[in-house]
PDB file of C-alpha atoms in Angstrom:
ATOM      1  CA  MET A  21      63.666 -39.221 -67.278  1.00 90.00           C
ATOM      2  CA  LEU A  22      59.958 -39.046 -67.092  1.00 94.00           C
ATOM      3  CA  LEU A  23      59.738 -35.357 -67.970  1.00 97.00           C
ATOM      4  CA  GLN A  24      62.531 -35.781 -70.621  1.00 97.00           C
ATOM      5  CA  ARG A  25      60.640 -38.635 -72.369  1.00 98.00           C
ATOM      6  CA  LEU A  26      57.454 -36.383 -72.252  1.00 98.00           C
ATOM      7  CA  GLN A  27      59.492 -33.323 -73.793  1.00 97.00           C
ATOM      8  CA  ALA A  28      60.574 -35.724 -76.832  1.00 97.00           C
ATOM      9  CA  SER A  29      57.088 -35.208 -78.186  1.00 97.00           C
ATOM     10  CA  VAL A  30      57.032 -34.198 -82.048  1.00 97.00           C
ATOM     11  CA  ASP A  31      54.306 -33.204 -84.175  1.00 96.00           C
ATOM     12  CA  ASN A  32      54.594 -35.796 -86.970  1.00 97.00           C
ATOM     13  CA  ASN A  33      52.940 -39.146 -86.332  1.00 98.00           C
ATOM     14  CA  HIS A  34      55.557 -40.998 -88.306  1.00 98.00           C
ATOM     15  CA  ARG A  35      58.198 -39.478 -86.039  1.00 98.00           C
ATOM     16  CA  ARG A  36      56.154 -40.204 -82.989  1.00 98.00           C
ATOM     17  CA  HIS A  37      56.105 -43.941 -83.752  1.00 98.00           C
ATOM     18  CA  ASP A  38      59.809 -43.774 -84.285  1.00 98.00           C
ATOM     19  CA  THR A  39      60.545 -41.664 -81.150  1.00 98.00           C
ATOM     20  CA  LEU A  40      58.566 -44.177 -79.051  1.00 98.00           C
ATOM     21  CA  GLN A  41      60.432 -47.037 -80.526  1.00 98.00           C
ATOM     22  CA  LYS A  42      63.633 -45.578 -79.680  1.00 98.00           C
ATOM     23  CA  LEU A  43      62.394 -44.766 -76.090  1.00 98.00           C
ATOM     24  CA  PHE A  44      61.565 -48.449 -75.735  1.00 98.00           C
ATOM     25  CA  ALA A  45      64.857 -49.530 -77.096  1.00 98.00           C
ATOM     26  CA  ASP A  46      66.700 -47.138 -74.693  1.00 98.00           C
ATOM     27  CA  VAL A  47      65.239 -49.176 -71.708  1.00 98.00           C
ATOM     28  CA  GLY A  48      65.913 -52.569 -73.389  1.00 98.00           C
ATOM     29  CA  CYS A  49      62.699 -53.542 -74.950  1.00 98.00           C
ATOM     30  CA  ALA A  50      62.910 -54.684 -78.681  1.00 95.00           C
ATOM     31  CA  THR A  51      59.514 -53.725 -80.089  1.00 98.00           C
ATOM     32  CA  THR A  52      57.516 -55.099 -82.950  1.00 98.00           C
ATOM     33  CA  ASP A  53      55.166 -53.448 -85.270  1.00 98.00           C
ATOM     34  CA  GLN A  54      51.737 -54.957 -85.785  1.00 98.00           C
ATOM     35  CA  LYS A  55      50.166 -53.833 -89.001  1.00 97.00           C
ATOM     36  CA  VAL A  56      46.690 -52.367 -88.753  1.00 96.00           C
ATOM     37  CA  ARG A  57      44.305 -50.761 -91.155  1.00 94.00           C
ATOM     38  CA  ALA A  58      46.117 -47.495 -90.976  1.00 96.00           C
ATOM     39  CA  GLU A  59      49.175 -45.953 -92.239  1.00 96.00           C
ATOM     40  CA  LEU A  60      51.079 -46.541 -89.178  1.00 98.00           C
ATOM     41  CA  PRO A  61      51.418 -49.807 -87.149  1.00 98.00           C
ATOM     42  CA  ASN A  62      50.895 -50.569 -83.458  1.00 98.00           C
ATOM     43  CA  LEU A  63      53.987 -50.703 -81.544  1.00 98.00           C
ATOM     44  CA  VAL A  64      54.368 -53.796 -79.192  1.00 98.00           C
ATOM     45  CA  CYS A  65      56.730 -54.282 -76.312  1.00 98.00           C
ATOM     46  CA  ILE A  66      56.522 -57.469 -74.179  1.00 98.00           C
ATOM     47  CA  LEU A  67      57.899 -58.057 -70.729  1.00 98.00           C
ATOM     48  CA  PRO A  68      57.687 -61.717 -70.109  1.00 97.00           C
ATOM     49  CA  GLY A  69      56.107 -63.187 -66.996  1.00 96.00           C
ATOM     50  CA  ASN A  70      56.049 -66.530 -65.426  1.00 95.00           C
ATOM     51  CA  SER A  71      52.632 -67.476 -66.778  1.00 94.00           C
ATOM     52  CA  SER A  72      50.569 -67.023 -70.004  1.00 92.00           C
ATOM     53  CA  GLU A  73      48.189 -64.712 -68.262  1.00 97.00           C
ATOM     54  CA  VAL A  74      48.470 -61.284 -69.563  1.00 98.00           C
ATOM     55  CA  ILE A  75      48.139 -57.729 -68.452  1.00 98.00           C
ATOM     56  CA  VAL A  76      47.891 -54.965 -71.236  1.00 98.00           C
ATOM     57  CA  VAL A  77      48.997 -51.419 -70.799  1.00 98.00           C
ATOM     58  CA  GLY A  78      48.177 -49.314 -73.759  1.00 98.00           C
ATOM     59  CA  ALA A  79      48.312 -45.719 -75.096  1.00 98.00           C
ATOM     60  CA  HIS A  80      48.020 -44.167 -78.417  1.00 98.00           C
ATOM     61  CA  PHE A  81      50.938 -42.245 -79.856  1.00 98.00           C
ATOM     62  CA  ASP A  82      48.948 -40.491 -82.784  1.00 98.00           C
ATOM     63  CA  LYS A  83      47.761 -36.971 -82.592  1.00 98.00           C
ATOM     64  CA  VAL A  84      45.297 -34.714 -84.596  1.00 97.00           C
ATOM     65  CA  ASP A  85      46.407 -32.027 -86.862  1.00 96.00           C
ATOM     66  CA  ASP A  86      45.802 -29.199 -84.432  1.00 95.00           C
ATOM     67  CA  GLY A  87      48.198 -28.641 -81.435  1.00 95.00           C
ATOM     68  CA  HIS A  88      51.202 -30.584 -80.517  1.00 97.00           C
ATOM     69  CA  GLY A  89      49.586 -33.664 -78.941  1.00 98.00           C
ATOM     70  CA  VAL A  90      51.697 -33.481 -75.724  1.00 98.00           C
ATOM     71  CA  VAL A  91      48.693 -34.041 -73.512  1.00 98.00           C
ATOM     72  CA  ASP A  92      46.602 -36.162 -75.944  1.00 98.00           C
ATOM     73  CA  ASN A  93      48.504 -38.415 -76.088  1.00 98.00           C
ATOM     74  CA  TRP A  94      52.249 -38.263 -75.909  1.00 98.00           C
ATOM     75  CA  SER A  95      51.663 -37.999 -72.149  1.00 98.00           C
ATOM     76  CA  GLY A  96      50.441 -41.703 -72.214  1.00 98.00           C
ATOM     77  CA  ALA A  97      52.819 -43.015 -74.873  1.00 98.00           C
ATOM     78  CA  ALA A  98      55.822 -41.772 -73.430  1.00 98.00           C
ATOM     79  CA  LEU A  99      55.021 -43.163 -69.995  1.00 98.00           C
ATOM     80  CA  LEU A 100      54.960 -46.746 -71.457  1.00 98.00           C
ATOM     81  CA  PRO A 101      58.708 -47.266 -71.510  1.00 98.00           C
ATOM     82  CA  SER A 102      59.080 -45.589 -68.023  1.00 98.00           C
ATOM     83  CA  ILE A 103      56.747 -48.459 -66.674  1.00 98.00           C
ATOM     84  CA  TYR A 104      58.673 -51.100 -68.462  1.00 98.00           C
ATOM     85  CA  GLN A 105      61.802 -49.729 -67.111  1.00 98.00           C
ATOM     86  CA  ALA A 106      60.451 -49.778 -63.524  1.00 97.00           C
ATOM     87  CA  LEU A 107      58.780 -53.344 -63.716  1.00 98.00           C
ATOM     88  CA  HIS A 108      61.449 -55.374 -65.639  1.00 97.00           C
ATOM     89  CA  VAL A 109      63.770 -55.280 -62.676  1.00 95.00           C
ATOM     90  CA  ALA A 110      61.762 -57.971 -60.864  1.00 94.00           C
ATOM     91  CA  LYS A 111      60.201 -61.289 -61.873  1.00 95.00           C
ATOM     92  CA  ARG A 112      56.869 -60.685 -62.938  1.00 97.00           C
ATOM     93  CA  ARG A 113      53.931 -63.338 -62.699  1.00 96.00           C
ATOM     94  CA  HIS A 114      51.905 -62.050 -65.486  1.00 97.00           C
ATOM     95  CA  THR A 115      53.252 -61.259 -69.002  1.00 98.00           C
ATOM     96  CA  ILE A 116      52.891 -57.436 -69.463  1.00 98.00           C
ATOM     97  CA  ILE A 117      52.257 -56.391 -72.901  1.00 98.00           C
ATOM     98  CA  PHE A 118      52.857 -52.559 -73.523  1.00 98.00           C
ATOM     99  CA  ILE A 119      51.160 -51.194 -76.876  1.00 98.00           C
ATOM    100  CA  GLY A 120      51.566 -47.899 -78.442  1.00 98.00           C
ATOM    101  CA  PHE A 121      48.207 -47.843 -80.412  1.00 98.00           C
ATOM    102  CA  SER A 122      48.188 -46.208 -83.926  1.00 98.00           C
ATOM    103  CA  ALA A 123      45.192 -44.282 -85.322  1.00 98.00           C
ATOM    104  CA  GLU A 124      43.162 -43.781 -82.087  1.00 98.00           C
ATOM    105  CA  GLU A 125      42.198 -40.397 -83.508  1.00 97.00           C
ATOM    106  CA  GLN A 126      40.770 -42.071 -86.485  1.00 97.00           C
ATOM    107  CA  GLY A 127      38.276 -44.135 -84.719  1.00 97.00           C
ATOM    108  CA  LEU A 128      40.271 -46.452 -82.556  1.00 98.00           C
ATOM    109  CA  ILE A 129      41.701 -48.304 -85.435  1.00 98.00           C
ATOM    110  CA  GLY A 130      44.824 -49.624 -83.666  1.00 98.00           C
ATOM    111  CA  SER A 131      43.118 -50.969 -80.544  1.00 98.00           C
ATOM    112  CA  LYS A 132      40.194 -52.435 -82.681  1.00 98.00           C
ATOM    113  CA  ASN A 133      42.646 -54.248 -84.877  1.00 98.00           C
ATOM    114  CA  TYR A 134      44.590 -55.571 -81.987  1.00 98.00           C
ATOM    115  CA  VAL A 135      41.602 -57.057 -80.343  1.00 98.00           C
ATOM    116  CA  GLU A 136      40.206 -58.488 -83.543  1.00 97.00           C
ATOM    117  CA  HIS A 137      43.328 -60.568 -83.991  1.00 97.00           C
ATOM    118  CA  LEU A 138      43.269 -62.066 -80.554  1.00 98.00           C
ATOM    119  CA  THR A 139      42.190 -65.670 -80.206  1.00 97.00           C
ATOM    120  CA  LYS A 140      39.477 -66.739 -77.921  1.00 97.00           C
ATOM    121  CA  GLN A 141      42.326 -68.046 -75.682  1.00 97.00           C
ATOM    122  CA  GLU A 142      44.263 -64.987 -75.725  1.00 97.00           C
ATOM    123  CA  LYS A 143      41.273 -62.811 -74.875  1.00 97.00           C
ATOM    124  CA  SER A 144      40.564 -65.040 -71.870  1.00 96.00           C
ATOM    125  CA  ASN A 145      44.287 -64.784 -70.735  1.00 97.00           C
ATOM    126  CA  ILE A 146      43.964 -61.027 -70.284  1.00 98.00           C
ATOM    127  CA  HIS A 147      43.355 -60.349 -66.742  1.00 97.00           C
ATOM    128  CA  GLY A 148      43.268 -56.555 -67.254  1.00 98.00           C
ATOM    129  CA  MET A 149      43.682 -53.810 -69.746  1.00 98.00           C
ATOM    130  CA  ILE A 150      44.981 -50.310 -68.607  1.00 98.00           C
ATOM    131  CA  ALA A 151      44.556 -47.517 -70.856  1.00 98.00           C
ATOM    132  CA  ILE A 152      46.484 -44.264 -70.564  1.00 98.00           C
ATOM    133  CA  ASP A 153      45.110 -41.231 -72.284  1.00 98.00           C
ATOM    134  CA  SER A 154      45.767 -37.504 -71.630  1.00 98.00           C
ATOM    135  CA  LEU A 155      47.663 -37.103 -68.334  1.00 98.00           C
ATOM    136  CA  GLY A 156      49.201 -34.224 -66.778  1.00 98.00           C
ATOM    137  CA  LEU A 157      46.449 -31.514 -66.789  1.00 98.00           C
ATOM    138  CA  GLY A 158      45.872 -32.199 -63.125  1.00 97.00           C
ATOM    139  CA  SER A 159      45.612 -34.998 -60.672  1.00 97.00           C
ATOM    140  CA  THR A 160      44.777 -38.631 -61.656  1.00 98.00           C
ATOM    141  CA  GLU A 161      41.223 -39.318 -62.786  1.00 98.00           C
ATOM    142  CA  VAL A 162      39.642 -42.712 -63.835  1.00 98.00           C
ATOM    143  CA  TRP A 163      36.890 -43.023 -66.448  1.00 97.00           C
ATOM    144  CA  ALA A 164      34.622 -44.862 -63.895  1.00 95.00           C
ATOM    145  CA  ARG A 165      31.615 -45.723 -66.234  1.00 93.00           C
ATOM    146  CA  HIS A 166      34.189 -47.561 -68.544  1.00 92.00           C
ATOM    147  CA  SER A 167      36.317 -49.240 -65.960  1.00 97.00           C
ATOM    148  CA  ASP A 168      35.951 -52.501 -64.044  1.00 97.00           C
ATOM    149  CA  ARG A 169      34.706 -52.317 -60.549  1.00 97.00           C
ATOM    150  CA  LYS A 170      37.317 -54.553 -59.273  1.00 97.00           C
ATOM    151  CA  LEU A 171      40.107 -52.793 -60.961  1.00 98.00           C
ATOM    152  CA  ILE A 172      38.929 -49.619 -59.534  1.00 98.00           C
ATOM    153  CA  GLY A 173      38.762 -51.124 -55.958  1.00 97.00           C
ATOM    154  CA  LEU A 174      42.424 -52.223 -56.314  1.00 98.00           C
ATOM    155  CA  LEU A 175      43.415 -48.744 -57.482  1.00 98.00           C
ATOM    156  CA  ILE A 176      41.827 -47.154 -54.495  1.00 97.00           C
ATOM    157  CA  ALA A 177      43.866 -49.329 -52.200  1.00 97.00           C
ATOM    158  CA  VAL A 178      47.155 -48.421 -53.859  1.00 98.00           C
ATOM    159  CA  SER A 179      46.191 -44.672 -53.984  1.00 97.00           C
ATOM    160  CA  LYS A 180      45.438 -44.772 -50.163  1.00 97.00           C
ATOM    161  CA  SER A 181      48.822 -46.460 -49.676  1.00 96.00           C
ATOM    162  CA  LEU A 182      50.775 -43.997 -51.541  1.00 96.00           C
ATOM    163  CA  HIS A 183      48.534 -40.937 -50.384  1.00 96.00           C
ATOM    164  CA  PHE A 184      48.013 -40.065 -54.058  1.00 95.00           C
ATOM    165  CA  PRO A 185      44.660 -38.643 -54.816  1.00 93.00           C
ATOM    166  CA  VAL A 186      42.538 -40.271 -57.517  1.00 96.00           C
ATOM    167  CA  SER A 187      38.892 -39.741 -58.387  1.00 95.00           C
ATOM    168  CA  GLY A 188      36.269 -40.793 -60.820  1.00 95.00           C
ATOM    169  CA  MET A 189      35.623 -38.410 -63.793  1.00 94.00           C
ATOM    170  CA  ASP A 190      33.448 -39.757 -66.673  1.00 93.00           C
ATOM    171  CA  VAL A 191      34.415 -37.996 -70.007  1.00 92.00           C
ATOM    172  CA  ASP A 192      31.919 -39.472 -72.475  1.00 88.00           C
ATOM    173  CA  TYR A 193      31.448 -35.955 -73.842  1.00 84.00           C
ATOM    174  CA  VAL A 194      35.106 -35.927 -74.953  1.00 86.00           C
ATOM    175  CA  GLY A 195      35.127 -38.958 -77.101  1.00 87.00           C
ATOM    176  CA  ASP A 196      36.265 -42.678 -76.773  1.00 94.00           C
ATOM    177  CA  THR A 197      39.579 -44.241 -75.915  1.00 96.00           C
ATOM    178  CA  ASP A 198      41.447 -47.487 -76.709  1.00 98.00           C
ATOM    179  CA  SER A 199      40.107 -49.453 -73.684  1.00 98.00           C
ATOM    180  CA  SER A 200      36.714 -49.706 -75.447  1.00 98.00           C
ATOM    181  CA  PRO A 201      37.382 -52.530 -78.012  1.00 98.00           C
ATOM    182  CA  PHE A 202      38.749 -54.654 -74.902  1.00 98.00           C
ATOM    183  CA  ARG A 203      35.706 -53.755 -72.804  1.00 97.00           C
ATOM    184  CA  ASP A 204      33.386 -54.707 -75.578  1.00 97.00           C
ATOM    185  CA  GLN A 205      34.953 -58.289 -75.556  1.00 97.00           C
ATOM    186  CA  GLY A 206      34.259 -58.597 -71.863  1.00 96.00           C
ATOM    187  CA  ILE A 207      38.003 -57.952 -70.915  1.00 98.00           C
ATOM    188  CA  PRO A 208      38.265 -55.864 -67.582  1.00 98.00           C
ATOM    189  CA  THR A 209      39.549 -52.476 -68.272  1.00 98.00           C
ATOM    190  CA  ILE A 210      40.393 -49.235 -66.501  1.00 98.00           C
ATOM    191  CA  THR A 211      41.218 -45.879 -68.259  1.00 98.00           C
ATOM    192  CA  PHE A 212      43.436 -43.297 -66.579  1.00 98.00           C
ATOM    193  CA  HIS A 213      43.300 -39.579 -67.625  1.00 98.00           C
ATOM    194  CA  SER A 214      43.396 -36.032 -66.121  1.00 98.00           C
ATOM    195  CA  ILE A 215      40.499 -34.469 -68.003  1.00 97.00           C
ATOM    196  CA  THR A 216      37.854 -32.247 -66.386  1.00 96.00           C
ATOM    197  CA  SER A 217      35.153 -29.993 -67.474  1.00 92.00           C
ATOM    198  CA  GLU A 218      37.415 -27.136 -66.882  1.00 95.00           C
ATOM    199  CA  ASN A 219      40.417 -28.310 -68.898  1.00 96.00           C
ATOM    200  CA  TRP A 220      39.083 -30.448 -71.661  1.00 95.00           C
ATOM    201  CA  ALA A 221      39.059 -27.945 -74.226  1.00 95.00           C
ATOM    202  CA  ILE A 222      42.911 -27.973 -74.326  1.00 97.00           C
ATOM    203  CA  LEU A 223      42.549 -31.178 -76.102  1.00 97.00           C
ATOM    204  CA  HIS A 224      42.705 -31.080 -79.974  1.00 97.00           C
ATOM    205  CA  SER A 225      43.712 -27.290 -79.829  1.00 97.00           C
ATOM    206  CA  ASN A 226      46.827 -25.307 -80.187  1.00 96.00           C
ATOM    207  CA  LYS A 227      46.956 -25.128 -76.244  1.00 97.00           C
ATOM    208  CA  ASP A 228      47.843 -28.871 -76.252  1.00 98.00           C
ATOM    209  CA  ALA A 229      51.560 -28.198 -75.685  1.00 98.00           C
ATOM    210  CA  TYR A 230      54.214 -28.970 -73.126  1.00 98.00           C
ATOM    211  CA  VAL A 231      53.423 -25.892 -71.291  1.00 97.00           C
ATOM    212  CA  ALA A 232      49.922 -27.231 -70.432  1.00 98.00           C
ATOM    213  CA  ILE A 233      51.303 -29.887 -68.331  1.00 98.00           C
ATOM    214  CA  ASP A 234      51.263 -29.814 -64.662  1.00 98.00           C
ATOM    215  CA  GLN A 235      54.664 -31.345 -64.039  1.00 98.00           C
ATOM    216  CA  SER A 236      54.236 -32.482 -60.405  1.00 97.00           C
ATOM    217  CA  ALA A 237      50.767 -33.864 -61.307  1.00 97.00           C
ATOM    218  CA  TYR A 238      52.173 -35.816 -64.215  1.00 98.00           C
ATOM    219  CA  VAL A 239      55.111 -37.325 -62.131  1.00 98.00           C
ATOM    220  CA  GLU A 240      52.538 -38.385 -59.417  1.00 98.00           C
ATOM    221  CA  SER A 241      50.092 -40.012 -61.855  1.00 98.00           C
ATOM    222  CA  CYS A 242      53.050 -41.810 -63.404  1.00 97.00           C
ATOM    223  CA  HIS A 243      54.157 -43.296 -59.990  1.00 98.00           C
ATOM    224  CA  LEU A 244      50.616 -44.264 -58.984  1.00 98.00           C
ATOM    225  CA  ILE A 245      49.826 -46.142 -62.449  1.00 98.00           C
ATOM    226  CA  THR A 246      53.227 -47.836 -62.284  1.00 98.00           C
ATOM    227  CA  ASP A 247      52.808 -49.008 -58.754  1.00 98.00           C
ATOM    228  CA  TYR A 248      49.279 -49.945 -59.449  1.00 98.00           C
ATOM    229  CA  ILE A 249      50.358 -52.267 -62.437  1.00 98.00           C
ATOM    230  CA  ALA A 250      52.873 -53.770 -60.115  1.00 98.00           C
ATOM    231  CA  TYR A 251      49.983 -54.511 -57.500  1.00 98.00           C
ATOM    232  CA  LEU A 252      47.846 -56.037 -60.080  1.00 98.00           C
ATOM    233  CA  ASP A 253      50.561 -58.284 -61.206  1.00 97.00           C
ATOM    234  CA  GLU A 254      50.642 -59.595 -57.554  1.00 96.00           C
ATOM    235  CA  VAL A 255      46.946 -59.758 -56.854  1.00 96.00           C
ATOM    236  CA  LEU A 256      45.360 -60.812 -60.178  1.00 94.00           C
ATOM    237  CA  ASP A 257      46.360 -64.363 -59.544  1.00 79.00           C
ATOM    238  CA  PRO A 258      47.750 -66.086 -62.639  1.00 69.00           C
ATOM    239  CA  THR A 259      47.547 -69.749 -63.438  1.00 67.00           C
ATOM    240  CA  PRO A 260      50.992 -71.202 -62.818  1.00 56.00           C
ATOM    241  CA  PRO A 261      52.566 -72.954 -65.800  1.00 52.00           C
ATOM    242  CA  PRO A 262      52.197 -76.721 -65.998  1.00 53.00           C
ATOM    243  CA  ALA A 263      54.705 -78.793 -64.368  1.00 53.00           C
ATOM    244  CA  SER A 264      57.309 -80.428 -66.505  1.00 47.00           C
ATOM    245  CA  THR A 265      56.629 -84.136 -67.301  1.00 47.00           C
ATOM    246  CA  ASN A 266      60.310 -84.784 -68.441  1.00 48.00           C
ATOM    247  CA  THR A 267      61.592 -87.625 -66.457  1.00 41.00           C
ATOM    248  CA  ASN A 268      64.958 -87.601 -67.934  1.00 41.00           C
TER     249      ASN A 268
END
């Protein structure tokens, strides 16, 4: 199903929103639209946990006019329903919020709007924000300079246990991504991608199509990120809900 969801990429941003909404519905998550200062809303899917503490997993679904936007960033958006599907089979300690961000290519409008509408308490409840942007061009990379050291250390532990390679590759020269508004508010973030100095020119070009995807690398990245989020749910210790005071 991973590759089938990836192949569902379409060129029109309205249809990308609708397709992502259907992919979430197919795995049992009823999404809500969050209006932002853009033509299309953010798409939000919530996996309830046993506490009010939150892990946010986000990827933008919009594309630029050139190319088909499969790598940037249907590769990330289409992965969100698969992660939900894998994680919802067990009780989760954190509430995990999956967000398909709108208008990233217009200046991170969707993610900025999302963060701007968080209360102080909601911000403090977010134990980690995972951004997924442009997978499948090769092995898994992390934007190290923009990622929290603790989150990187936990990722290294997971990658070693799975024997999946992961390395740090800073891509400041490419642009920005949806983790930045969260990081600017002091929320720990980590950004996954697959961009290198050899392949970055594929983005925002007519070469950004399904044929650019290394299928085995994409599947490996998907498994690594999914297992990593499950591990974060275990080790980022949430505060338990208050005990009931009902004496009846």
